[in-house]
XYZ file of C-alpha atoms in Angstrom:
755
model
C 36.008 106.854 -193.107
C 37.603 104.914 -190.260
C 39.481 101.753 -191.281
C 38.264 98.486 -189.751
C 40.857 96.530 -187.793
C 42.129 93.345 -189.412
C 41.356 89.953 -187.887
C 44.976 89.589 -186.814
C 45.249 92.970 -185.086
C 41.969 92.367 -183.319
C 43.084 88.961 -182.073
C 46.447 90.328 -181.013
C 44.930 93.111 -178.970
C 42.418 90.762 -177.411
C 45.153 88.321 -176.537
C 47.335 91.029 -175.034
C 44.422 92.368 -172.977
C 43.562 88.888 -171.717
C 47.179 88.190 -170.921
C 47.418 91.367 -168.887
C 44.320 90.457 -166.911
C 45.546 86.920 -166.233
C 48.993 88.163 -165.239
C 47.467 90.453 -162.668
C 45.290 87.663 -161.317
C 48.079 85.054 -161.216
C 51.366 86.785 -160.404
C 52.990 83.495 -159.212
C 53.109 81.880 -162.644
C 56.598 80.816 -163.796
C 58.469 82.253 -160.840
C 60.300 78.953 -160.403
C 64.027 79.262 -161.087
C 66.181 77.160 -163.387
C 68.189 75.917 -160.396
C 64.997 74.769 -158.664
C 63.819 72.858 -161.727
C 67.184 71.154 -162.058
C 67.344 70.420 -158.329
C 63.857 68.882 -158.256
C 64.469 66.741 -161.337
C 64.063 63.059 -160.435
C 65.552 60.209 -162.398
C 63.458 57.053 -162.559
C 66.592 55.231 -161.378
C 68.383 55.016 -158.045
C 72.167 55.002 -158.074
C 73.638 52.292 -155.875
C 77.152 53.261 -154.758
C 80.009 51.401 -153.161
C 81.384 52.330 -149.737
C 83.510 55.119 -151.280
C 80.772 56.632 -153.429
C 81.705 54.931 -156.719
C 78.743 53.981 -158.900
C 78.009 50.247 -158.905
C 74.537 49.995 -160.373
C 71.539 52.000 -161.486
C 68.199 50.428 -160.638
C 64.857 51.630 -161.910
C 62.724 52.505 -158.910
C 59.930 54.524 -160.582
C 57.806 52.215 -162.752
C 55.504 55.016 -163.950
C 58.063 56.859 -166.083
C 61.416 56.256 -167.747
C 63.559 59.271 -167.003
C 67.362 59.282 -167.231
C 69.896 61.715 -165.825
C 69.712 65.486 -166.195
C 71.759 66.354 -169.283
C 73.516 69.699 -169.625
C 72.912 71.514 -172.912
C 76.621 71.301 -173.700
C 76.302 67.488 -173.560
C 73.527 67.410 -176.156
C 74.676 66.914 -179.744
C 74.514 70.048 -181.960
C 72.410 68.089 -184.446
C 69.717 67.483 -181.849
C 69.678 71.106 -180.689
C 69.320 72.230 -184.275
C 66.600 69.713 -185.093
C 64.565 70.599 -182.022
C 64.672 74.336 -182.670
C 63.887 73.997 -186.398
C 61.025 71.618 -185.650
C 59.413 73.323 -182.683
C 60.427 76.967 -182.664
C 62.390 78.415 -185.620
C 62.612 81.877 -184.068
C 63.464 80.601 -180.587
C 66.529 82.837 -180.286
C 64.647 85.916 -181.618
C 61.387 86.149 -179.665
C 60.745 86.854 -175.991
C 58.640 83.805 -175.273
C 55.818 84.470 -177.731
C 56.335 84.194 -181.479
C 53.904 86.844 -182.730
C 54.615 85.959 -186.366
C 53.560 82.387 -185.622
C 50.512 83.696 -183.753
C 49.611 85.753 -186.811
C 50.028 82.751 -189.090
C 47.948 80.597 -186.767
C 45.205 83.215 -186.562
C 45.143 83.618 -190.339
C 45.017 79.880 -190.756
C 42.152 79.607 -188.313
C 40.312 82.355 -190.155
C 40.619 80.539 -193.472
C 40.456 77.052 -191.920
C 43.928 76.103 -193.181
C 46.482 73.899 -191.434
C 49.448 75.639 -189.740
C 52.324 74.598 -187.455
C 50.815 76.352 -184.443
C 52.058 79.233 -182.324
C 53.340 77.361 -179.249
C 57.022 78.181 -178.659
C 59.560 76.064 -176.819
C 59.279 78.504 -173.907
C 55.500 78.158 -173.865
C 55.745 74.373 -173.993
C 58.220 74.425 -171.114
C 55.886 76.561 -169.018
C 53.188 73.941 -169.548
C 55.585 71.201 -168.457
C 56.633 73.027 -165.288
C 53.175 74.026 -164.026
C 50.539 71.366 -163.406
C 47.798 73.968 -163.824
C 48.996 74.641 -167.359
C 49.616 71.014 -168.330
C 47.878 69.896 -171.505
C 44.889 67.614 -170.938
C 43.642 64.895 -173.280
C 41.235 67.319 -174.961
C 43.787 70.116 -175.276
C 44.329 73.282 -173.231
C 41.487 75.586 -172.272
C 41.486 79.232 -173.293
C 42.485 80.225 -169.765
C 45.388 77.751 -169.811
C 46.582 79.132 -173.142
C 46.562 82.662 -171.759
C 48.358 81.503 -168.626
C 50.905 79.636 -170.733
C 51.591 82.826 -172.682
C 52.085 84.877 -169.528
C 54.293 82.191 -167.952
C 56.431 82.062 -171.091
C 56.975 85.807 -170.995
C 58.019 85.611 -167.346
C 60.369 82.694 -168.069
C 62.092 84.702 -170.789
C 62.618 87.611 -168.409
C 64.235 85.489 -165.653
C 65.922 82.629 -167.563
C 68.574 82.572 -170.265
C 67.816 80.946 -173.616
C 70.267 78.115 -173.007
C 68.595 77.358 -169.664
C 65.166 77.246 -171.295
C 66.323 74.873 -174.009
C 68.203 72.674 -171.516
C 65.190 72.393 -169.197
C 62.906 71.695 -172.153
C 65.066 68.866 -173.496
C 65.180 67.247 -170.041
C 61.457 67.442 -169.273
C 59.664 67.022 -172.604
C 57.795 63.697 -173.094
C 58.806 61.738 -176.171
C 57.156 58.347 -176.560
C 55.194 56.213 -174.142
C 56.816 56.405 -170.726
C 59.978 58.099 -172.018
C 60.620 61.597 -170.679
C 63.732 63.650 -171.369
C 66.484 63.394 -173.918
C 68.744 61.089 -171.870
C 66.123 58.335 -171.587
C 65.158 58.754 -175.244
C 68.731 58.560 -176.522
C 69.607 55.491 -174.488
C 66.314 53.714 -175.172
C 65.853 54.273 -178.903
C 69.456 54.726 -180.018
C 71.521 53.012 -177.276
C 73.818 56.000 -176.870
C 74.271 59.175 -174.855
C 72.586 62.405 -176.085
C 75.979 63.790 -177.070
C 76.353 61.145 -179.765
C 73.108 61.613 -181.710
C 73.584 62.244 -185.440
C 71.307 64.206 -187.793
C 69.080 61.245 -188.652
C 68.572 60.300 -184.997
C 68.020 63.949 -184.073
C 65.315 64.255 -186.728
C 63.471 61.230 -185.320
C 63.748 62.647 -181.785
C 62.335 66.002 -182.901
C 59.512 64.301 -184.789
C 58.472 62.407 -181.641
C 57.894 65.662 -179.729
C 55.136 66.625 -182.165
C 53.598 63.136 -182.363
C 54.934 61.038 -179.472
C 52.604 58.076 -179.878
C 51.999 58.175 -183.624
C 52.550 55.174 -185.844
C 56.147 54.648 -187.025
C 55.242 55.669 -190.591
C 53.849 59.019 -189.394
C 56.925 59.648 -187.235
C 59.188 58.775 -190.165
C 57.327 61.191 -192.468
C 57.683 63.987 -189.974
C 61.382 63.117 -189.378
C 61.990 63.293 -193.128
C 60.571 66.824 -193.207
C 62.805 67.853 -190.304
C 65.861 66.337 -191.981
C 65.104 68.211 -195.219
C 65.067 71.506 -193.327
C 68.290 70.605 -191.501
C 70.061 69.562 -194.716
C 68.794 72.384 -196.898
C 69.348 71.570 -200.552
C 70.472 68.005 -199.832
C 68.579 64.946 -201.010
C 67.084 62.886 -198.183
C 66.430 59.147 -198.526
C 63.039 59.060 -196.836
C 62.519 55.373 -197.574
C 65.668 54.425 -195.656
C 64.665 56.824 -192.888
C 61.287 55.096 -192.676
C 62.975 51.730 -192.051
C 65.337 53.265 -189.513
C 62.496 54.990 -187.661
C 60.375 51.845 -187.512
C 63.238 49.936 -185.921
C 64.134 52.732 -183.503
C 60.684 53.421 -182.057
C 60.231 49.737 -181.245
C 63.565 49.376 -179.466
C 63.797 49.128 -175.700
C 67.558 48.867 -175.380
C 68.013 51.133 -172.371
C 68.663 48.837 -169.426
C 68.045 50.895 -166.324
C 69.719 48.172 -164.276
C 73.135 48.720 -165.844
C 76.216 48.123 -163.715
C 78.241 45.394 -162.017
C 76.080 44.579 -158.982
C 72.435 44.140 -160.061
C 71.448 41.562 -157.457
C 73.093 43.367 -154.554
C 71.521 46.641 -155.666
C 68.017 45.205 -155.738
C 68.628 43.476 -152.415
C 69.766 46.625 -150.597
C 66.913 48.722 -152.001
C 64.427 46.047 -150.948
C 65.934 45.916 -147.453
C 65.713 49.704 -147.126
C 62.133 49.723 -148.387
C 61.085 46.938 -145.999
C 62.882 48.554 -143.052
C 61.123 51.850 -143.654
C 57.704 50.521 -144.616
C 55.124 52.691 -142.913
C 57.774 54.812 -141.220
C 58.876 58.374 -141.772
C 61.865 58.872 -144.099
C 65.178 58.195 -142.430
C 68.807 58.636 -143.487
C 68.755 54.988 -144.601
C 66.480 55.869 -147.498
C 68.010 56.816 -150.857
C 69.244 60.383 -150.735
C 70.052 62.892 -153.429
C 73.718 62.759 -154.306
C 75.979 65.460 -155.637
C 74.667 64.825 -159.163
C 71.083 65.327 -158.005
C 70.004 61.714 -158.391
C 68.650 59.408 -155.715
C 71.441 57.247 -154.369
C 72.195 54.749 -151.647
C 75.624 53.791 -150.367
C 76.496 50.144 -149.717
C 79.333 48.277 -148.011
C 80.602 46.857 -151.315
C 84.063 47.609 -152.681
C 83.847 48.481 -156.376
C 87.362 47.223 -157.328
C 86.744 43.929 -155.522
C 83.258 43.582 -157.026
C 84.660 44.155 -160.501
C 87.491 41.660 -159.998
C 85.163 39.011 -158.540
C 82.714 39.352 -161.444
C 85.470 39.193 -164.078
C 87.125 36.204 -162.387
C 83.874 34.249 -162.128
C 82.911 34.929 -165.741
C 86.370 34.045 -167.045
C 86.434 30.753 -165.149
C 82.933 29.818 -166.302
C 83.966 30.422 -169.904
C 86.743 27.897 -169.340
C 84.142 25.425 -168.016
C 81.744 25.997 -170.910
C 82.408 22.529 -172.331
C 81.438 20.899 -169.032
C 77.801 21.976 -169.035
C 78.073 24.724 -166.439
C 76.963 28.301 -167.010
C 76.032 29.838 -163.658
C 77.926 30.942 -160.588
C 77.779 33.235 -157.579
C 80.233 34.743 -155.124
C 80.113 36.644 -151.854
C 82.854 38.192 -149.693
C 82.272 39.081 -146.030
C 84.288 41.149 -143.596
C 84.855 38.848 -140.612
C 84.750 41.579 -137.973
C 81.712 43.579 -139.132
C 79.660 41.218 -141.278
C 79.736 43.795 -144.083
C 79.292 42.378 -147.567
C 82.299 43.478 -149.626
C 81.383 41.699 -152.881
C 78.101 40.213 -154.093
C 78.025 38.535 -157.520
C 74.623 36.956 -158.002
C 75.103 35.378 -161.427
C 77.414 35.015 -164.404
C 75.443 37.685 -166.265
C 75.436 37.260 -170.060
C 76.777 33.703 -169.757
C 73.601 32.603 -167.993
C 70.151 31.858 -169.331
C 68.765 32.807 -165.916
C 70.779 35.927 -165.106
C 67.965 37.355 -162.960
C 68.265 34.482 -160.465
C 70.398 35.568 -157.509
C 72.764 32.698 -156.759
C 73.823 34.343 -153.493
C 70.367 33.879 -151.958
C 69.051 30.890 -153.937
C 68.638 27.692 -151.903
C 70.755 24.720 -153.012
C 72.262 21.573 -151.521
C 75.676 22.414 -150.004
C 77.217 18.936 -150.159
C 80.271 18.455 -147.966
C 80.474 22.107 -146.909
C 78.314 21.282 -143.859
C 80.949 18.883 -142.522
C 83.081 21.524 -140.713
C 80.014 22.574 -138.718
C 79.242 18.939 -137.892
C 82.772 18.105 -136.727
C 82.888 21.368 -134.804
C 79.776 20.360 -132.873
C 81.082 16.840 -132.239
C 84.412 18.182 -130.932
C 82.666 20.797 -128.770
C 80.477 18.064 -127.254
C 83.633 15.956 -126.646
C 82.334 13.124 -128.779
C 85.460 13.349 -130.920
C 88.938 14.787 -130.938
C 90.886 15.733 -134.053
C 92.910 12.527 -133.582
C 89.997 10.152 -132.926
C 89.817 7.229 -135.357
C 86.689 6.835 -137.445
C 86.118 3.782 -139.608
C 85.914 4.693 -143.284
C 84.352 1.491 -144.547
C 81.065 0.386 -146.035
C 78.267 1.321 -143.674
C 74.606 0.295 -143.710
C 72.588 2.310 -141.231
C 69.056 1.258 -140.334
C 66.555 4.109 -140.564
C 62.767 4.357 -140.472
C 62.808 4.457 -144.281
C 65.159 1.516 -144.726
C 68.923 1.135 -145.016
C 71.067 4.240 -145.581
C 74.337 3.325 -147.329
C 76.674 6.329 -147.671
C 79.450 6.325 -150.275
C 82.620 8.362 -150.653
C 83.139 10.672 -153.616
C 85.595 8.249 -155.263
C 83.572 5.210 -154.120
C 86.604 3.851 -152.284
C 87.227 3.395 -148.574
C 90.345 4.402 -146.640
C 89.860 2.242 -143.539
C 90.362 3.753 -140.068
C 91.265 7.468 -140.357
C 91.551 10.295 -137.855
C 88.871 12.967 -137.661
C 91.457 15.434 -138.996
C 91.969 13.355 -142.121
C 88.272 12.565 -142.495
C 87.300 16.259 -142.495
C 90.214 17.642 -144.520
C 89.954 14.864 -147.136
C 86.140 15.185 -147.152
C 85.335 11.508 -146.537
C 81.605 10.843 -146.439
C 81.285 7.681 -144.369
C 83.160 9.091 -141.335
C 80.937 12.179 -141.489
C 77.811 10.027 -141.379
C 79.240 8.025 -138.457
C 79.891 11.361 -136.705
C 76.307 12.445 -137.275
C 75.130 9.174 -135.733
C 76.914 10.287 -132.557
C 75.573 13.869 -132.682
C 72.071 12.977 -134.021
C 70.414 14.676 -137.029
C 67.985 16.712 -134.911
C 70.713 18.154 -132.699
C 72.811 19.046 -135.742
C 69.834 20.679 -137.433
C 69.288 22.892 -134.369
C 72.910 24.042 -134.527
C 72.623 24.787 -138.228
C 69.529 26.917 -137.693
C 71.251 28.777 -134.877
C 74.094 29.511 -137.319
C 71.606 31.149 -139.698
C 71.104 28.282 -142.167
C 67.442 28.219 -143.300
C 66.569 24.537 -142.936
C 62.984 24.010 -144.004
C 62.494 20.647 -142.298
C 63.447 18.924 -139.066
C 66.677 17.002 -138.634
C 64.792 13.722 -138.551
C 63.306 14.551 -141.944
C 66.776 14.795 -143.510
C 68.159 11.912 -141.484
C 71.812 10.937 -141.724
C 72.124 12.388 -145.232
C 72.229 15.788 -143.500
C 75.927 15.121 -142.857
C 76.453 15.161 -146.641
C 74.459 18.348 -147.260
C 71.006 17.083 -148.221
C 69.314 20.213 -146.835
C 69.127 23.368 -148.980
C 70.919 26.537 -147.895
C 71.946 29.805 -149.543
C 75.488 30.841 -150.375
C 75.103 33.916 -148.171
C 73.944 31.976 -145.099
C 76.576 29.256 -145.583
C 79.393 31.786 -145.980
C 78.209 33.610 -142.873
C 78.207 30.317 -140.934
C 81.872 29.901 -141.916
C 82.414 33.480 -140.774
C 81.131 32.275 -137.394
C 83.957 29.708 -137.368
C 86.428 32.450 -138.311
C 85.202 34.538 -135.366
C 85.793 31.838 -132.764
C 82.238 30.505 -132.794
C 80.493 33.892 -132.412
C 77.581 34.373 -134.789
C 76.637 37.718 -136.315
C 74.387 38.939 -139.105
C 75.522 40.349 -142.443
C 74.765 43.797 -143.855
C 74.879 45.579 -147.200
C 74.616 49.058 -145.684
C 77.134 50.720 -143.408
C 76.052 50.396 -139.802
C 76.565 53.137 -137.227
C 79.393 52.569 -134.728
C 78.491 50.138 -131.965
C 78.461 51.775 -128.507
C 81.030 50.477 -126.042
C 78.297 49.150 -123.754
C 76.806 47.071 -126.587
C 80.252 45.739 -127.492
C 80.807 44.628 -123.907
C 77.381 42.999 -123.819
C 78.050 41.129 -127.069
C 81.443 39.975 -125.786
C 79.779 38.605 -122.657
C 77.236 36.608 -124.676
C 78.211 32.929 -124.931
C 79.404 31.981 -128.426
C 77.292 29.704 -130.566
C 80.164 27.198 -130.873
C 82.948 26.526 -128.376
C 85.850 28.772 -129.543
C 88.241 25.870 -128.983
C 86.275 23.642 -131.356
C 86.088 26.461 -133.932
C 89.863 26.859 -133.722
C 90.465 23.116 -134.237
C 88.161 23.044 -137.276
C 90.025 26.001 -138.766
C 93.353 24.303 -138.041
C 92.186 21.156 -139.853
C 90.860 23.036 -142.888
C 94.130 24.959 -143.178
C 96.250 21.770 -143.069
C 97.425 20.846 -146.616
C 98.900 17.547 -145.408
C 95.600 16.373 -143.955
C 93.775 16.681 -147.279
C 96.375 14.905 -149.421
C 94.413 11.619 -149.524
C 91.745 13.316 -151.657
C 93.266 16.496 -153.065
C 96.985 15.630 -153.331
C 99.951 17.715 -152.228
C 99.759 20.390 -154.941
C 96.163 21.533 -154.450
C 94.503 24.728 -155.646
C 93.230 25.048 -152.062
C 96.742 25.758 -150.734
C 97.623 29.459 -150.454
C 100.840 31.291 -149.578
C 99.080 32.895 -146.619
C 96.902 31.395 -143.885
C 93.459 30.271 -145.048
C 90.983 27.560 -144.085
C 88.749 26.214 -146.860
C 86.286 23.428 -147.633
C 84.798 22.334 -150.949
C 81.546 20.516 -151.567
C 79.602 18.883 -154.386
C 75.904 18.079 -154.182
C 74.105 14.996 -155.439
C 74.409 14.255 -159.167
C 77.008 17.039 -159.466
C 74.389 19.780 -159.533
C 76.232 22.226 -157.286
C 79.886 22.841 -156.546
C 81.059 24.991 -153.637
C 84.213 26.430 -152.101
C 83.907 28.332 -148.830
C 86.724 29.452 -146.582
C 88.219 32.254 -144.558
C 91.425 34.132 -143.897
C 92.344 36.317 -140.948
C 90.032 39.113 -142.143
C 87.739 37.807 -144.887
C 85.343 34.938 -145.575
C 84.735 34.053 -149.231
C 82.035 31.762 -150.613
C 81.747 30.603 -154.242
C 79.103 28.472 -155.952
C 79.091 27.202 -159.544
C 76.449 25.100 -161.250
C 73.309 25.679 -163.295
C 70.363 27.786 -162.190
C 68.132 25.222 -163.880
C 69.437 22.479 -161.575
C 70.976 20.518 -164.450
C 74.020 18.402 -163.655
C 77.526 19.489 -164.569
C 79.965 17.255 -166.427
C 83.223 16.213 -164.799
C 83.472 19.188 -162.430
C 85.311 18.279 -159.212
C 85.802 20.069 -155.913
C 89.028 21.625 -157.173
C 88.053 22.425 -160.774
C 84.703 24.107 -160.134
C 84.405 26.786 -157.467
C 87.843 26.406 -155.840
C 89.913 28.227 -158.507
C 87.637 31.273 -158.259
C 87.845 31.191 -154.458
C 91.658 31.026 -154.606
C 91.943 33.955 -157.050
C 89.660 36.183 -154.986
C 91.581 35.329 -151.823
C 94.865 36.213 -153.522
C 93.390 39.524 -154.682
C 92.235 40.340 -151.141
C 95.672 39.621 -149.706
C 97.847 41.171 -152.398
C 99.100 43.722 -149.891
C 97.442 42.462 -146.730
C 98.867 39.593 -144.643
C 96.819 36.754 -143.146
C 98.142 35.041 -140.049
C 96.894 31.967 -138.225
C 94.574 32.677 -135.283
C 95.846 32.611 -131.720
C 94.752 29.440 -129.858
C 92.054 30.255 -127.282
C 92.398 29.365 -123.632
C 91.558 25.775 -122.729
C 93.364 24.148 -125.643
C 96.161 21.637 -125.207
C 98.727 20.766 -127.865
C 100.035 17.239 -127.374
C 101.931 14.618 -129.359
C 99.931 11.585 -130.495
C 100.762 8.251 -132.068
C 98.527 5.811 -133.909
C 98.241 2.053 -133.675
C 98.985 -0.405 -136.441
C 96.650 -1.209 -139.301
C 95.998 -4.594 -140.861
C 99.087 -4.107 -143.036
C 101.314 -3.795 -139.969
C 102.038 -0.072 -140.501
C 100.884 2.842 -138.331
C 97.447 4.066 -139.348
C 98.766 7.646 -139.530
C 102.092 9.322 -138.863
C 102.788 10.570 -135.342
C 102.166 14.303 -134.920
C 101.215 17.028 -132.494
C 97.486 17.606 -132.192
C 95.134 20.121 -130.577
C 92.724 18.929 -127.869
C 90.106 20.437 -125.658
C 91.687 20.310 -122.231
C 90.944 16.939 -120.634
C 90.394 15.045 -123.901
C 94.055 14.578 -124.857
C 95.623 11.081 -124.990
C 98.906 9.799 -126.430
C 97.743 6.766 -128.465
C 94.871 6.106 -130.855
C 94.483 2.528 -132.064
C 91.923 0.435 -133.948
C 88.449 0.279 -132.514
C 85.180 -1.312 -133.543
C 83.579 2.104 -133.284
C 85.240 5.421 -132.610
C 87.978 6.294 -130.114
C 90.602 4.009 -128.633
C 90.313 0.365 -127.739
C 91.838 -2.993 -128.601
C 91.779 -4.321 -132.123
C 88.440 -5.569 -133.381
C 87.816 -8.866 -135.217
C 90.340 -9.760 -137.892
C 87.686 -10.217 -140.567
C 84.022 -9.266 -140.989
C 81.298 -8.866 -143.584
C 80.649 -5.209 -144.423
C 77.900 -5.795 -147.024
C 75.150 -6.825 -147.262
C 73.506 -6.117 -143.903
C 72.012 -8.936 -141.879
C 68.323 -9.488 -142.684
C 68.510 -7.869 -146.135
C 65.537 -8.668 -148.380
C 66.260 -8.675 -152.124
C 63.399 -8.397 -154.613
C 64.110 -9.699 -158.110
C 62.849 -7.521 -160.949
C 61.131 -9.629 -163.658
C 61.896 -6.938 -166.264
C 65.674 -7.233 -165.773
C 67.527 -10.311 -167.109
C 68.554 -12.517 -164.161
C 72.193 -12.548 -165.195
C 72.282 -8.776 -164.706
C 70.858 -8.865 -161.170
C 73.877 -9.404 -158.942
C 74.380 -8.972 -155.197
C 77.784 -7.664 -154.185
C 79.469 -9.118 -151.080
C 82.109 -7.006 -149.303
C 84.352 -7.896 -146.373
C 87.440 -6.876 -144.408
C 90.295 -9.164 -143.440
C 92.938 -11.309 -145.113
C 92.681 -14.739 -146.734
C 88.910 -14.922 -146.435
C 86.478 -17.155 -148.334
C 82.718 -16.999 -148.911
C 80.143 -19.727 -148.314
C 76.503 -19.655 -149.358
C 74.219 -22.090 -147.538
C 77.293 -24.064 -146.409
C 78.820 -24.371 -149.896
C 82.011 -22.721 -151.028
C 81.300 -19.751 -153.329
C 84.327 -17.441 -153.773
C 87.600 -16.142 -152.356
C 88.708 -12.602 -151.566
C 87.191 -9.525 -149.958
C 84.530 -9.021 -152.595
C 82.326 -11.261 -154.720
C 79.219 -11.000 -156.857
C 76.395 -13.513 -156.430
C 73.531 -14.308 -158.775
C 70.560 -14.247 -156.362
C 68.106 -17.130 -156.177
C 64.681 -17.027 -154.494
C 64.641 -18.257 -150.937
C 66.346 -17.717 -147.584
C 70.149 -17.941 -147.564
C 73.005 -17.875 -145.072
C 76.175 -16.051 -146.173
C 79.308 -17.008 -144.236
C 82.799 -15.512 -144.168
C 85.540 -18.072 -143.461
C 89.119 -17.215 -142.492
C 92.323 -18.927 -143.691
C 91.947 -21.588 -140.987
C 88.467 -22.558 -142.170
C 86.754 -20.904 -139.217
C 83.499 -18.994 -139.763
C 84.217 -15.458 -138.514
C 81.035 -13.684 -139.631
C 77.697 -14.440 -141.266
C 74.619 -12.739 -142.710
C 71.109 -13.963 -143.399
C 69.210 -12.660 -146.379
C 66.079 -13.458 -148.350
C 65.543 -13.277 -152.100
C 61.997 -12.790 -153.338
C 60.665 -13.128 -156.874
C 60.687 -15.729 -159.667
C 64.058 -17.005 -160.818
C 65.182 -18.614 -164.059
C 67.098 -21.855 -163.919
C 70.523 -21.463 -165.484
C 73.585 -23.660 -165.610
C 75.394 -21.366 -163.235
C 72.454 -21.481 -160.832
C 72.474 -25.298 -160.759
C 76.119 -25.184 -159.761
């Protein structure tokens, strides 16, 4: 009597027959090589490199999957390799792609409806990961797919080594959610490289392959089983493992944007994407580097970027007690416009680290003054030696009186334009803008790349003091224009191809944005330590051992502090403040951004000299003297000064406006303005509502409505409703100046008022 075949032998023969038929019908299955799989592997990140190929930043550019770098099998911890094989394929190193013992167990289990591990080997799983036609669907694989997977696994085993199969499997297997591959899993769940995974972490990783999206308790139970097999005979604390697993599977610690230049990296990738939108791929797009990951090379210098970031963070830690936590820095190459360093924020010190301080718009304060004086000198409205009155000014505008104040709320009297700019005096700058006009200055600023949102008339005379908002990048590039003799150029984060000789000649023939002679004079003023002594003193942080020109600025309410300047080759801009716009506490022009600027400049010129620029043609150097002030001494010491040819003169004396003339009146009222209307506030006690009178001249007295009131250059008056005449009387009793004003509102009769 013939023996009936067993269920297992029948299934095995049927499977082998089906496999043979499928193999004949689909000979192309699994012919892909290990080298091709590794070559076509794509990280979800793009590597952003410096100009020499050094890694600066990794930025996630594929939002659909989280995939790290390809990891060689030798760089995977032995514990993980062991856990994966024990969990998924115990006889991985024995079979040839198909584990017939597992197939037998699975068939027997199916026959008796019992639960088994399944017969899918690591090689079979890999074949399903490599071929879209064999990929597992939501409802499982079809019978045809299972046969194809078996055939593909057999072919893989014939053409690949075991270590290649396991390496490819570990790099392509999905784990949990969007995580694919062991590198992304290790860094996301365990915050470490795959080489550092211990037995407990390896058990959790292996458990996730079987149930990638299961609840933490289910994953922990499975991990405990894996750990028991790994540590045969050893007691496993499954309760502790459950707590560990629950914490691990919820962690998202892997920051794909790791590195030292996150803002620059995102900027350059965005620029490349925008430049190539709708176009065919070009060499500007991220390319595969030697390590088979997408990469893009920038103009940044990694050592400089690292130093700039460390310097900014260290200085901000020192300012922590002054309510300042944010900062930004940019370094430009004067000749090419290449960005050499781009620090967008203070990183972990900031509560808004994602805000890019290099491109954010903020009020620049006094850093617009060099551009203003440059325009005034180019238009021959001023020379560096012209006298400008630094005294109380009340300028009539369409919105009322504009009364500028200096940083220290003191006035220096008549000063030269050189002193006014270098010492950053506000009132002379506003008087200069009156000559230039806000609209004309705004046009020049826009031409220099500063993104003014409104017209010059909208900002009015406060534009001289930086009331418009600009970015650190655009402001630094405008200073680069000064460094380049008034020639404007754009900046770049990617290396540009060499400029043809014809284009260079054409650019050289293009008129500069600013007269090169005026740009030179501005640079000469900003490099003059003696000229800035009235505000910054002789021993200033702004003074360097090599040639540099620099200007600081502070915006209204001390919200922003700037230091921007250039050397022979580089232009450096620094901003410190708060991304929230909150005011800083006691941060001056030399304690905020300037120390960072000075350190970066010293780093740039450690082994590289910086020499003063050569004066352009059309400049005249001449000796000048200054007339006497009210104290009988010269207004400023005699010196040699630079002039646009034809504007030079030997003597500059007091004037009622700007320039040279005879002395003005010996005494005058500087505040309040004639016709001022004062409204009393009924909610403020009358004794606290005072009007301040200011004057210039010696031995003066004040009269109110013909009655003596006070002596000296300043006085405070308790206002009383009505129209009043304020008179200034000299030592001889002669009225030298007067103002009319009106006080509106109800007053309270007091003893002092009756007097």
